[in-house]
Amino acid sequence: MVKKGAMQKSKQWNVKGAMRLAGVFHFLHSCGSACLLPFLTLYFRHLGLSATMIGIIMASKHLLALVWRPVSSVLARQYDKRRTVIVGSLLSSALVVLALLLFPSAGIQTEGGQCNTSQPDAEPTAVLQRTTIASQSNTTVYSIEQTSVSTEKPVEVSTLVSSNWSARGLRSLKKPEEEDNPHSEFLGSLKAMDAQHQMFFLVLIVMGLWELMAAPLEWTADDGLYEYLDFVDATDRHNSVKLWKQLGAAFGNCAVGILVTSLFCLTGTALEFYSYAAFMILTIPTAALLPIYLRKRERPTSGGFKALQLVHGNSQAILCAVTVVLMGMVSSAVSDFLLWHMQDCGATEIHMGISLALVHLSQTGFAPFAGRLSRLLKYHGWLLVIAVVSLALQCLYYSFLWGPWAAVPAQLLAGFGTGALWWSVTSQSEDIATPGTEKTILRLFEVLSLELGAAFGSLAAGFVVQKFGVQVLFQGMAVTLALWSSALAVLKWKIPRQRRINYSRLLAADTEISESESDQEKDWLETAMEDARGNNKWTKDKS
């Protein structure tokens, strides 16, 4: 009777239709994010910012998300404004990010090949050619050659040497009448800086506003869908949206890479921003219909502190937490500066987009084999060690890239390593969770890796790349991960595994066993009654 009632309730709420709509929402949103986010550091390089400045910008973005995302999620639930927050986040983030296109570039392009662009103020046609100087830092130099008759010599501009950064287009910030009379102390100090630092602070401000607009969306939408499924007793279907996120990200990476490369001479890298804005706008109709249910009874407000206590009280969970922070640091450094290294090796956006898409596709392919691999290893904790080793091999491989397509094998391995990492983390969360805290503990691990670890990783990577170069960064991370993987394996073997008894699961399992036993008893009773009828009939016939 309980199952029948639950099935009627689920049918009434149309869970299948709700999951299809949620899948479309996450697919479109992931497409938009994948069109821009992986390529942001390349655009900042195009603006003339140094590696240190880019590291600070990306670290600030992660730290802001670390604080604002949980706060906005709680506020949206408390005031029952989840749908308003989601739609507002989509619209405002699409508009704010376009402000980055208003900033002038360093007067160079970041695309290989040649583009003939007519200059409105000069008759000669500039032809852009990119060459790579063999040096320790793999400095990429762009040579702008005049195709018409000109007495000027070719001009060389380096994208990595920030001291020679062009200030074209920023002269409006330094008008003489405004320098004498600054409107505010901040603007006065901004005008006293050189053009590169002016650009840095302007980009930092816009990125902060953008993160404020975009950060609330993910948790707010995820919580609303989870509570909807919890109400209809279908939380087991919640993980199915992850597949659509991965597929959407792969499609966005690949599509924008092909489009930017094909239309570069016409639109440049601005197409990445327009694609992001377009997908955010397209996601709004699905967000307006997204299944969201607000439960009348309030959740305990100390869920995060309870999760911290559970992690702190388990040695294996502490090891897992330290590992995800380290993995987050390295993954953030890779995502920030891998495309720099690929660009120095002659890669264009099409090479980068396809390489990034392979990570998401290989990660979706890992899921069907994760359970078998975990059973083969007899303990999910060894998957964590495999994930660390996998990332160490990737970093070592990245340091020796030689061509545009050279990163593809490591990208396939990256999907396997990422899948192994989060499968192990999810299993660890289930081991230490009390009823109702599984999702909170998993989210805690995600925050430690994707926000806290990523912030430290971006900040440190920027300084290392500025001083030593990208190759040294990847080699240093490979050595660090190799050492930690050895220590992690020893600690996993020495520390005893503590698994908390989840009584809700035992109750569910006991219910299933009781039902199967009652079915067996029913079958036995029917068989006995049939045998009795047969014996009675045989007795009557004999008499």
Coordinates of C-alpha atoms in Angstrom, one line a residue:
M1 CA 0.0 0.0 0.0
V2 CA 2.9 2.4 0.8
K3 CA 4.5 1.8 -2.5
K4 CA 1.3 2.2 -4.4
G5 CA 0.6 5.5 -2.7
A6 CA 4.1 6.7 -3.5
M7 CA 3.7 5.7 -7.1
Q8 CA 0.4 7.6 -7.4
K9 CA 2.0 10.7 -5.9
S10 CA 5.0 10.5 -8.3
K11 CA 2.7 10.0 -11.2
Q12 CA 0.6 13.0 -10.2
W13 CA 3.6 15.2 -10.0
N14 CA 5.0 14.0 -13.3
V15 CA 8.6 13.2 -12.2
K16 CA 9.7 12.1 -15.7
G17 CA 8.6 15.4 -17.2
A18 CA 10.3 17.4 -14.4
M19 CA 13.6 15.5 -14.9
R20 CA 13.5 16.2 -18.7
L21 CA 13.0 19.9 -18.0
A22 CA 15.7 19.9 -15.4
G23 CA 18.0 18.2 -17.9
V24 CA 17.3 20.8 -20.6
F25 CA 18.0 23.6 -18.0
H26 CA 21.3 22.2 -16.9
F27 CA 22.4 21.3 -20.5
L28 CA 21.8 24.9 -21.7
H29 CA 23.4 26.5 -18.6
S30 CA 26.5 24.2 -18.9
C31 CA 26.7 25.0 -22.6
G32 CA 26.9 28.8 -21.8
S33 CA 29.4 28.4 -19.1
A34 CA 31.6 26.2 -21.2
C35 CA 31.6 28.7 -24.0
L36 CA 33.4 31.3 -21.9
L37 CA 34.8 30.2 -18.5
P38 CA 37.7 28.0 -19.7
F39 CA 38.8 30.7 -22.1
L40 CA 38.7 33.7 -19.7
T41 CA 42.4 33.5 -18.9
L42 CA 43.3 33.6 -22.6
Y43 CA 41.2 36.8 -22.9
F44 CA 42.9 38.4 -20.0
R45 CA 46.2 37.5 -21.6
H46 CA 44.9 39.2 -24.7
L47 CA 44.2 42.3 -22.6
G48 CA 47.8 42.4 -21.6
L49 CA 47.5 41.3 -18.0
S50 CA 50.4 39.4 -16.4
A51 CA 50.1 35.9 -15.0
T52 CA 50.2 37.2 -11.4
M53 CA 47.3 39.6 -12.1
I54 CA 45.3 36.8 -13.7
G55 CA 45.9 34.5 -10.7
I56 CA 44.7 37.2 -8.3
I57 CA 41.5 37.8 -10.4
M58 CA 40.7 34.1 -10.6
A59 CA 41.4 33.6 -6.9
S60 CA 39.1 36.5 -6.0
K61 CA 36.4 34.9 -8.1
H62 CA 36.6 31.6 -6.3
L63 CA 36.7 33.2 -2.8
L64 CA 33.7 35.4 -3.6
A65 CA 31.8 32.3 -4.7
L66 CA 32.9 30.4 -1.5
V67 CA 31.2 33.0 0.7
W68 CA 28.3 34.2 -1.5
R69 CA 27.0 31.0 -2.9
P70 CA 25.9 29.4 0.4
V71 CA 24.6 32.6 1.8
S72 CA 22.5 33.4 -1.3
S73 CA 21.1 29.8 -1.3
V74 CA 19.9 30.1 2.3
L75 CA 18.4 33.5 1.7
A76 CA 16.6 32.3 -1.5
R77 CA 15.0 29.4 0.4
Q78 CA 14.1 31.4 3.5
Y79 CA 12.2 34.0 1.5
D80 CA 10.8 31.6 -1.1
K81 CA 12.5 33.5 -4.0
R82 CA 14.3 30.6 -5.6
R83 CA 12.8 31.0 -9.1
T84 CA 13.3 34.8 -9.0
V85 CA 16.9 34.3 -8.0
I86 CA 17.6 31.8 -10.8
V87 CA 16.0 34.0 -13.5
G88 CA 17.6 37.1 -12.2
S89 CA 21.0 35.4 -12.0
L90 CA 20.8 34.3 -15.6
L91 CA 19.8 37.6 -17.0
S92 CA 22.1 39.8 -14.9
S93 CA 25.2 37.6 -15.5
A94 CA 24.6 37.7 -19.2
L95 CA 24.6 41.5 -19.2
V96 CA 27.4 42.1 -16.8
V97 CA 29.9 39.9 -18.5
L98 CA 29.6 41.9 -21.7
A99 CA 31.2 44.8 -19.9
L100 CA 34.6 43.0 -20.3
L101 CA 34.3 43.6 -24.1
L102 CA 34.4 47.4 -23.5
F103 CA 38.1 47.2 -22.3
P104 CA 40.7 47.9 -25.0
S105 CA 43.1 45.1 -25.9
A106 CA 46.9 45.4 -26.1
G107 CA 46.5 45.8 -29.9
I108 CA 47.3 42.1 -30.7
Q109 CA 45.3 39.1 -31.5
T110 CA 45.6 35.6 -30.1
E111 CA 44.8 33.5 -33.1
G112 CA 47.3 31.7 -35.3
G113 CA 47.3 32.3 -39.0
Q114 CA 46.7 35.5 -40.8
C115 CA 43.8 38.0 -40.9
N116 CA 43.7 41.0 -43.2
T117 CA 42.0 43.8 -41.2
S118 CA 41.6 47.2 -42.7
Q119 CA 42.5 50.0 -40.3
P120 CA 40.0 53.0 -40.4
D121 CA 42.8 55.6 -39.5
A122 CA 45.5 54.2 -41.8
E123 CA 45.7 52.9 -45.3
P124 CA 48.1 50.0 -44.9
T125 CA 46.7 46.6 -44.1
A126 CA 48.0 44.8 -41.1
V127 CA 48.8 41.1 -41.4
L128 CA 49.2 39.3 -38.0
Q129 CA 51.7 36.5 -37.8
R130 CA 52.5 34.5 -34.7
T131 CA 55.8 32.9 -33.9
T132 CA 57.1 31.2 -30.9
I133 CA 60.5 32.1 -29.5
A134 CA 62.4 29.2 -28.0
S135 CA 63.1 30.3 -24.5
Q136 CA 62.5 29.2 -21.0
S137 CA 59.1 30.8 -20.7
N138 CA 58.0 30.0 -24.3
T139 CA 57.3 33.7 -25.0
T140 CA 54.8 34.1 -27.9
V141 CA 55.7 37.1 -30.1
Y142 CA 53.3 38.6 -32.6
S143 CA 54.8 40.3 -35.6
I144 CA 52.6 42.9 -37.4
E145 CA 53.9 43.4 -40.9
Q146 CA 52.7 46.1 -43.2
T147 CA 51.7 44.7 -46.6
S148 CA 51.7 48.0 -48.4
V149 CA 54.6 50.3 -49.1
S150 CA 55.8 51.7 -45.8
T151 CA 59.0 52.9 -44.3
E152 CA 58.3 51.6 -40.8
K153 CA 60.0 48.4 -39.6
P154 CA 58.0 45.4 -38.4
V155 CA 56.8 45.8 -34.8
E156 CA 57.1 42.9 -32.3
V157 CA 54.8 42.7 -29.3
S158 CA 55.1 40.1 -26.6
T159 CA 52.0 39.0 -24.8
L160 CA 53.9 37.8 -21.8
V161 CA 56.1 40.8 -21.2
S162 CA 53.8 43.1 -19.4
S163 CA 56.3 46.0 -19.1
N164 CA 55.7 46.9 -22.8
W165 CA 52.0 46.6 -22.6
S166 CA 50.1 48.9 -24.9
A167 CA 47.9 51.6 -23.4
R168 CA 45.8 52.1 -26.5
G169 CA 42.2 53.0 -25.7
L170 CA 42.8 53.9 -22.1
R171 CA 43.8 57.5 -22.7
S172 CA 40.3 58.6 -22.0
L173 CA 40.9 57.7 -18.3
K174 CA 43.7 60.2 -18.2
K175 CA 42.2 63.4 -19.5
P176 CA 44.2 66.5 -18.2
E177 CA 41.2 68.2 -16.7
E178 CA 40.2 65.1 -14.8
E179 CA 43.7 64.5 -13.5
D180 CA 43.6 67.9 -11.8
N181 CA 40.1 67.4 -10.4
P182 CA 39.5 63.7 -9.5
H183 CA 35.9 63.0 -8.6
S184 CA 36.8 60.7 -5.9
E185 CA 39.8 59.3 -4.0
F186 CA 39.5 55.9 -5.7
L187 CA 39.4 57.4 -9.2
G188 CA 42.3 59.6 -8.4
S189 CA 44.5 56.7 -7.2
L190 CA 43.3 54.7 -10.3
K191 CA 44.5 57.5 -12.6
A192 CA 47.9 57.6 -10.9
M193 CA 48.5 54.0 -11.9
D194 CA 50.0 52.8 -15.2
A195 CA 47.7 51.5 -17.9
Q196 CA 48.2 47.8 -17.0
H197 CA 47.3 48.2 -13.4
Q198 CA 44.3 50.3 -14.4
M199 CA 43.1 47.4 -16.6
F200 CA 43.7 45.0 -13.8
F201 CA 41.5 46.8 -11.3
L202 CA 38.8 47.4 -13.8
V203 CA 38.7 43.7 -14.8
L204 CA 38.8 42.7 -11.1
I205 CA 35.7 44.9 -10.4
V206 CA 33.7 43.6 -13.3
M207 CA 34.6 40.0 -12.4
G208 CA 33.5 40.5 -8.9
L209 CA 30.1 41.9 -10.0
W210 CA 29.7 39.0 -12.5
E211 CA 30.4 36.4 -9.8
L212 CA 27.9 38.1 -7.5
M213 CA 25.3 37.7 -10.2
A214 CA 26.2 34.2 -11.4
A215 CA 27.1 32.4 -8.1
P216 CA 23.6 32.0 -6.6
L217 CA 22.2 30.0 -9.5
E218 CA 23.8 26.6 -9.1
W219 CA 23.0 25.8 -5.5
T220 CA 19.6 27.5 -5.6
A221 CA 18.4 25.4 -8.6
D222 CA 20.0 22.2 -7.2
D223 CA 18.3 22.6 -3.8
G224 CA 14.9 23.4 -5.4
L225 CA 15.1 20.3 -7.6
Y226 CA 16.3 18.0 -4.8
E227 CA 13.5 19.1 -2.4
Y228 CA 11.0 18.5 -5.2
L229 CA 12.3 15.0 -5.7
D230 CA 12.4 14.4 -2.0
F231 CA 8.7 15.3 -1.7
V232 CA 7.8 12.7 -4.3
D233 CA 10.2 10.1 -3.0
A234 CA 12.4 10.1 -6.0
T235 CA 15.8 11.5 -4.8
D236 CA 17.6 8.6 -6.5
R237 CA 17.0 10.4 -9.8
H238 CA 18.7 13.6 -8.8
N239 CA 22.2 12.4 -10.0
S240 CA 20.8 12.0 -13.5
V241 CA 21.2 15.8 -14.1
K242 CA 25.0 15.4 -13.8
L243 CA 25.0 13.6 -17.2
W244 CA 23.3 16.6 -18.8
K245 CA 25.8 19.0 -17.3
Q246 CA 28.7 17.0 -18.7
L247 CA 27.2 16.7 -22.1
G248 CA 26.3 20.4 -22.2
A249 CA 29.8 21.4 -21.2
A250 CA 31.3 19.2 -23.9
F251 CA 29.0 20.6 -26.5
G252 CA 29.7 24.2 -25.4
N253 CA 33.5 23.7 -25.5
C254 CA 33.5 22.1 -28.9
A255 CA 31.0 24.4 -30.5
V256 CA 32.6 27.7 -29.4
G257 CA 36.0 26.4 -30.4
I258 CA 34.9 25.7 -33.9
L259 CA 33.0 28.9 -34.3
V260 CA 35.7 31.2 -32.9
T261 CA 38.3 29.6 -35.1
S262 CA 36.1 29.8 -38.2
L263 CA 34.9 33.4 -37.6
F264 CA 37.9 34.8 -35.9
C265 CA 38.7 37.3 -38.6
L266 CA 35.2 38.6 -38.3
T267 CA 34.3 38.5 -34.6
G268 CA 37.5 37.7 -32.8
T269 CA 37.2 36.2 -29.3
A270 CA 34.1 38.4 -28.6
L271 CA 32.1 35.4 -29.9
E272 CA 32.8 33.6 -26.7
F273 CA 31.1 36.3 -24.6
Y274 CA 28.1 36.6 -27.0
S275 CA 27.7 32.8 -26.9
Y276 CA 27.6 32.8 -23.1
A277 CA 25.0 35.6 -23.1
A278 CA 22.9 33.9 -25.7
F279 CA 22.8 30.6 -23.8
M280 CA 22.0 32.3 -20.5
I281 CA 19.0 34.1 -22.2
L282 CA 17.9 30.8 -23.8
T283 CA 18.0 29.1 -20.4
I284 CA 15.5 31.6 -18.8
P285 CA 12.3 30.0 -20.2
T286 CA 13.3 26.6 -18.8
A287 CA 14.2 28.3 -15.5
A288 CA 10.7 29.8 -15.3
L289 CA 9.3 26.2 -15.6
L290 CA 11.9 24.4 -13.5
P291 CA 10.4 22.1 -10.9
I292 CA 10.9 23.7 -7.5
Y293 CA 9.2 22.7 -4.3
L294 CA 9.5 24.5 -1.0
R295 CA 8.8 22.2 1.9
K296 CA 6.7 23.7 4.7
R297 CA 8.9 22.3 7.5
E298 CA 12.2 24.0 7.9
R299 CA 15.5 22.2 7.8
P300 CA 18.0 22.4 10.6
T301 CA 20.1 25.5 10.1
S302 CA 23.3 23.8 11.4
G303 CA 23.7 21.3 8.6
G304 CA 27.0 22.8 7.5
F305 CA 28.4 22.6 11.1
K306 CA 27.1 19.1 11.5
A307 CA 28.9 18.1 8.3
L308 CA 32.2 19.7 9.5
Q309 CA 31.9 17.7 12.8
L310 CA 31.4 14.4 10.9
V311 CA 34.4 15.0 8.7
H312 CA 36.5 16.1 11.6
G313 CA 35.6 13.0 13.6
N314 CA 36.8 10.6 10.9
S315 CA 40.5 10.1 10.0
Q316 CA 39.7 8.8 6.5
A317 CA 37.4 11.8 5.9
I318 CA 40.2 14.2 7.0
L319 CA 42.5 12.5 4.5
C320 CA 39.9 12.9 1.8
A321 CA 39.4 16.6 2.7
V322 CA 43.1 17.3 2.4
T323 CA 43.3 15.5 -0.9
V324 CA 40.4 17.3 -2.5
V325 CA 41.9 20.7 -1.4
L326 CA 45.2 19.7 -3.1
M327 CA 43.4 18.4 -6.1
G328 CA 41.4 21.6 -6.3
M329 CA 44.6 23.7 -6.2
V330 CA 46.2 21.7 -9.0
S331 CA 43.1 21.5 -11.2
S332 CA 42.6 25.2 -10.9
A333 CA 46.2 25.9 -12.0
V334 CA 45.7 23.6 -14.9
S335 CA 42.5 25.2 -16.1
D336 CA 44.0 28.7 -15.7
F337 CA 47.2 28.1 -17.6
L338 CA 47.0 25.0 -19.7
L339 CA 45.4 26.9 -22.6
W340 CA 48.3 29.4 -22.4
H341 CA 50.7 26.5 -22.9
M342 CA 48.7 25.1 -25.7
Q343 CA 48.6 28.5 -27.4
D344 CA 52.4 28.7 -27.2
C345 CA 52.5 25.3 -28.9
G346 CA 50.4 26.7 -31.9
A347 CA 47.0 25.6 -30.7
T348 CA 43.9 27.6 -31.7
E349 CA 40.4 27.7 -30.1
I350 CA 39.3 24.6 -32.1
H351 CA 42.2 22.5 -30.6
M352 CA 41.4 23.9 -27.2
G353 CA 37.7 23.4 -27.4
I354 CA 37.9 19.8 -28.6
S355 CA 40.5 19.0 -26.0
L356 CA 38.3 20.4 -23.2
A357 CA 35.2 18.5 -24.5
L358 CA 37.1 15.2 -24.3
V359 CA 37.5 15.7 -20.6
H360 CA 33.7 15.8 -20.0
L361 CA 33.0 13.0 -22.4
S362 CA 35.5 10.7 -20.8
Q363 CA 34.2 11.6 -17.4
T364 CA 30.7 10.4 -18.4
G365 CA 32.2 7.2 -19.8
F366 CA 33.8 6.5 -16.5
A367 CA 30.5 6.2 -14.5
P368 CA 29.4 2.8 -15.8
F369 CA 32.7 1.2 -14.8
A370 CA 33.2 3.0 -11.5
G371 CA 31.2 0.4 -9.5
R372 CA 33.1 -2.5 -10.9
L373 CA 36.5 -0.9 -10.4
S374 CA 35.6 0.0 -6.8
R375 CA 34.6 -3.6 -6.1
L376 CA 37.8 -4.9 -7.8
L377 CA 39.9 -2.7 -5.5
K378 CA 37.7 -3.8 -2.5
Y379 CA 37.7 -0.3 -1.1
H380 CA 36.7 3.0 -2.7
G381 CA 39.6 4.8 -0.9
W382 CA 42.1 3.4 -3.4
L383 CA 40.2 5.2 -6.2
L384 CA 41.3 8.4 -4.4
V385 CA 44.9 7.4 -4.7
I386 CA 44.4 6.5 -8.4
A387 CA 42.9 10.0 -9.0
V388 CA 46.0 11.7 -7.5
V389 CA 48.4 9.6 -9.6
S390 CA 46.3 10.3 -12.7
L391 CA 46.5 14.0 -12.2
A392 CA 50.3 13.8 -11.5
L393 CA 50.8 12.0 -14.8
Q394 CA 48.7 14.6 -16.6
C395 CA 50.7 17.5 -15.2
L396 CA 54.0 15.8 -16.2
Y397 CA 52.7 15.2 -19.7
Y398 CA 51.5 18.8 -20.0
S399 CA 54.9 20.1 -19.3
F400 CA 56.2 18.4 -22.5
L401 CA 53.6 19.5 -25.0
W402 CA 54.9 19.9 -28.5
G403 CA 52.0 20.6 -30.8
P404 CA 48.3 21.7 -31.1
W405 CA 46.8 18.2 -30.6
A406 CA 49.4 16.9 -28.1
A407 CA 47.2 17.5 -25.1
V408 CA 44.5 15.0 -26.3
P409 CA 45.8 11.8 -24.6
A410 CA 46.2 13.6 -21.2
Q411 CA 42.7 15.1 -21.6
L412 CA 41.2 11.6 -21.9
L413 CA 43.1 10.6 -18.7
A414 CA 41.8 13.7 -17.0
G415 CA 38.2 12.6 -17.4
F416 CA 39.1 9.2 -15.8
G417 CA 40.9 10.9 -12.9
T418 CA 38.1 13.3 -12.2
G419 CA 35.5 10.6 -12.3
A420 CA 37.6 8.4 -9.9
L421 CA 38.0 11.4 -7.5
W422 CA 34.4 12.2 -7.1
W423 CA 33.2 8.6 -7.0
S424 CA 35.6 8.0 -4.1
V425 CA 34.5 11.3 -2.4
T426 CA 30.8 10.4 -2.8
S427 CA 31.4 7.0 -1.3
Q428 CA 33.4 8.6 1.6
S429 CA 30.5 10.9 2.2
E430 CA 28.1 8.0 2.5
D431 CA 30.4 6.2 4.9
I432 CA 30.3 9.0 7.5
A433 CA 26.9 10.5 6.9
T434 CA 24.0 10.4 9.3
P435 CA 20.5 10.3 7.9
G436 CA 19.8 13.5 5.9
T437 CA 23.4 14.7 5.8
E438 CA 24.8 12.9 2.8
K439 CA 24.2 15.8 0.4
T440 CA 25.6 18.4 2.8
I441 CA 28.8 16.4 3.4
L442 CA 29.3 15.9 -0.4
R443 CA 28.7 19.7 -0.9
L444 CA 31.3 20.4 1.8
F445 CA 33.9 18.4 -0.1
E446 CA 33.0 20.2 -3.4
V447 CA 33.4 23.6 -1.7
L448 CA 36.8 22.6 -0.4
S449 CA 38.0 21.5 -3.8
L450 CA 36.2 23.8 -6.3
E451 CA 36.4 27.0 -4.4
L452 CA 38.9 27.0 -1.5
G453 CA 41.5 24.8 -3.1
A454 CA 40.9 26.5 -6.5
A455 CA 41.5 30.0 -5.0
F456 CA 44.8 29.0 -3.5
G457 CA 45.8 27.2 -6.7
S458 CA 45.0 30.1 -9.0
L459 CA 46.9 32.6 -6.7
A460 CA 50.0 30.4 -6.4
A461 CA 50.0 29.4 -10.0
G462 CA 50.0 33.0 -11.2
F463 CA 53.1 33.8 -9.2
V464 CA 54.9 30.7 -10.4
V465 CA 54.1 31.2 -14.0
Q466 CA 55.2 34.9 -13.8
K467 CA 58.6 34.0 -12.3
F468 CA 59.4 30.5 -13.7
G469 CA 57.1 29.8 -16.6
V470 CA 54.3 27.4 -17.4
Q471 CA 56.5 24.3 -17.8
V472 CA 58.0 24.7 -14.3
L473 CA 54.5 25.0 -12.9
F474 CA 53.3 21.7 -14.4
Q475 CA 56.5 19.9 -13.4
G476 CA 56.3 21.2 -9.8
M477 CA 52.7 20.1 -9.5
A478 CA 53.5 16.7 -10.9
V479 CA 56.2 16.2 -8.2
T480 CA 54.0 17.4 -5.4
L481 CA 51.1 15.1 -6.4
A482 CA 53.5 12.1 -6.8
L483 CA 54.8 12.6 -3.2
W484 CA 51.3 13.1 -1.8
S485 CA 50.0 9.9 -3.6
S486 CA 52.7 7.9 -1.9
A487 CA 51.9 9.4 1.5
L488 CA 48.2 8.9 0.9
A489 CA 48.5 5.3 0.0
V490 CA 50.5 4.6 3.2
L491 CA 48.0 6.5 5.4
K492 CA 45.1 4.8 3.7
W493 CA 46.6 1.4 4.6
K494 CA 47.6 2.3 8.1
I495 CA 44.5 4.2 9.3
P496 CA 41.5 1.8 10.1
R497 CA 38.4 2.4 8.1
Q498 CA 35.5 3.7 10.2
R499 CA 32.0 3.4 8.7
R500 CA 29.0 4.9 10.4
I501 CA 25.8 2.7 10.4
N502 CA 23.1 4.4 8.3
Y503 CA 19.9 3.2 9.9
S504 CA 17.7 4.7 7.2
R505 CA 19.4 2.5 4.6
L506 CA 19.2 -0.5 6.9
L507 CA 15.5 0.1 7.4
A508 CA 15.0 0.4 3.6
A509 CA 17.0 -2.8 3.0
D510 CA 15.0 -4.6 5.8
T511 CA 11.8 -3.6 4.2
E512 CA 12.8 -5.0 0.9
I513 CA 14.0 -8.3 2.6
S514 CA 10.7 -8.5 4.5
E515 CA 8.7 -8.1 1.3
S516 CA 10.7 -10.7 -0.5
E517 CA 10.3 -13.1 2.5
S518 CA 6.6 -12.5 2.6
D519 CA 6.4 -13.3 -1.1
Q520 CA 8.3 -16.5 -0.5
E521 CA 6.0 -17.5 2.3
K522 CA 3.0 -16.8 0.1
D523 CA 4.5 -19.0 -2.6
W524 CA 5.2 -21.8 -0.1
L525 CA 1.6 -21.5 1.3
E526 CA 0.1 -21.7 -2.1
T527 CA 2.2 -24.7 -3.0
A528 CA 1.2 -26.5 0.2
M529 CA -2.5 -25.8 -0.4
E530 CA -2.2 -27.1 -3.9
D531 CA -0.5 -30.3 -2.6
A532 CA -3.2 -30.7 0.0
R533 CA -5.9 -30.4 -2.6
G534 CA -4.1 -33.0 -4.8
N535 CA -3.8 -35.4 -1.9
N536 CA -7.5 -35.1 -1.0
K537 CA -8.5 -35.6 -4.6
W538 CA -6.3 -38.7 -4.8
T539 CA -7.9 -40.1 -1.6
K540 CA -11.4 -39.7 -2.8
D541 CA -10.6 -41.3 -6.1
K542 CA -9.0 -44.3 -4.3
S543 CA -12.0 -44.7 -2.0

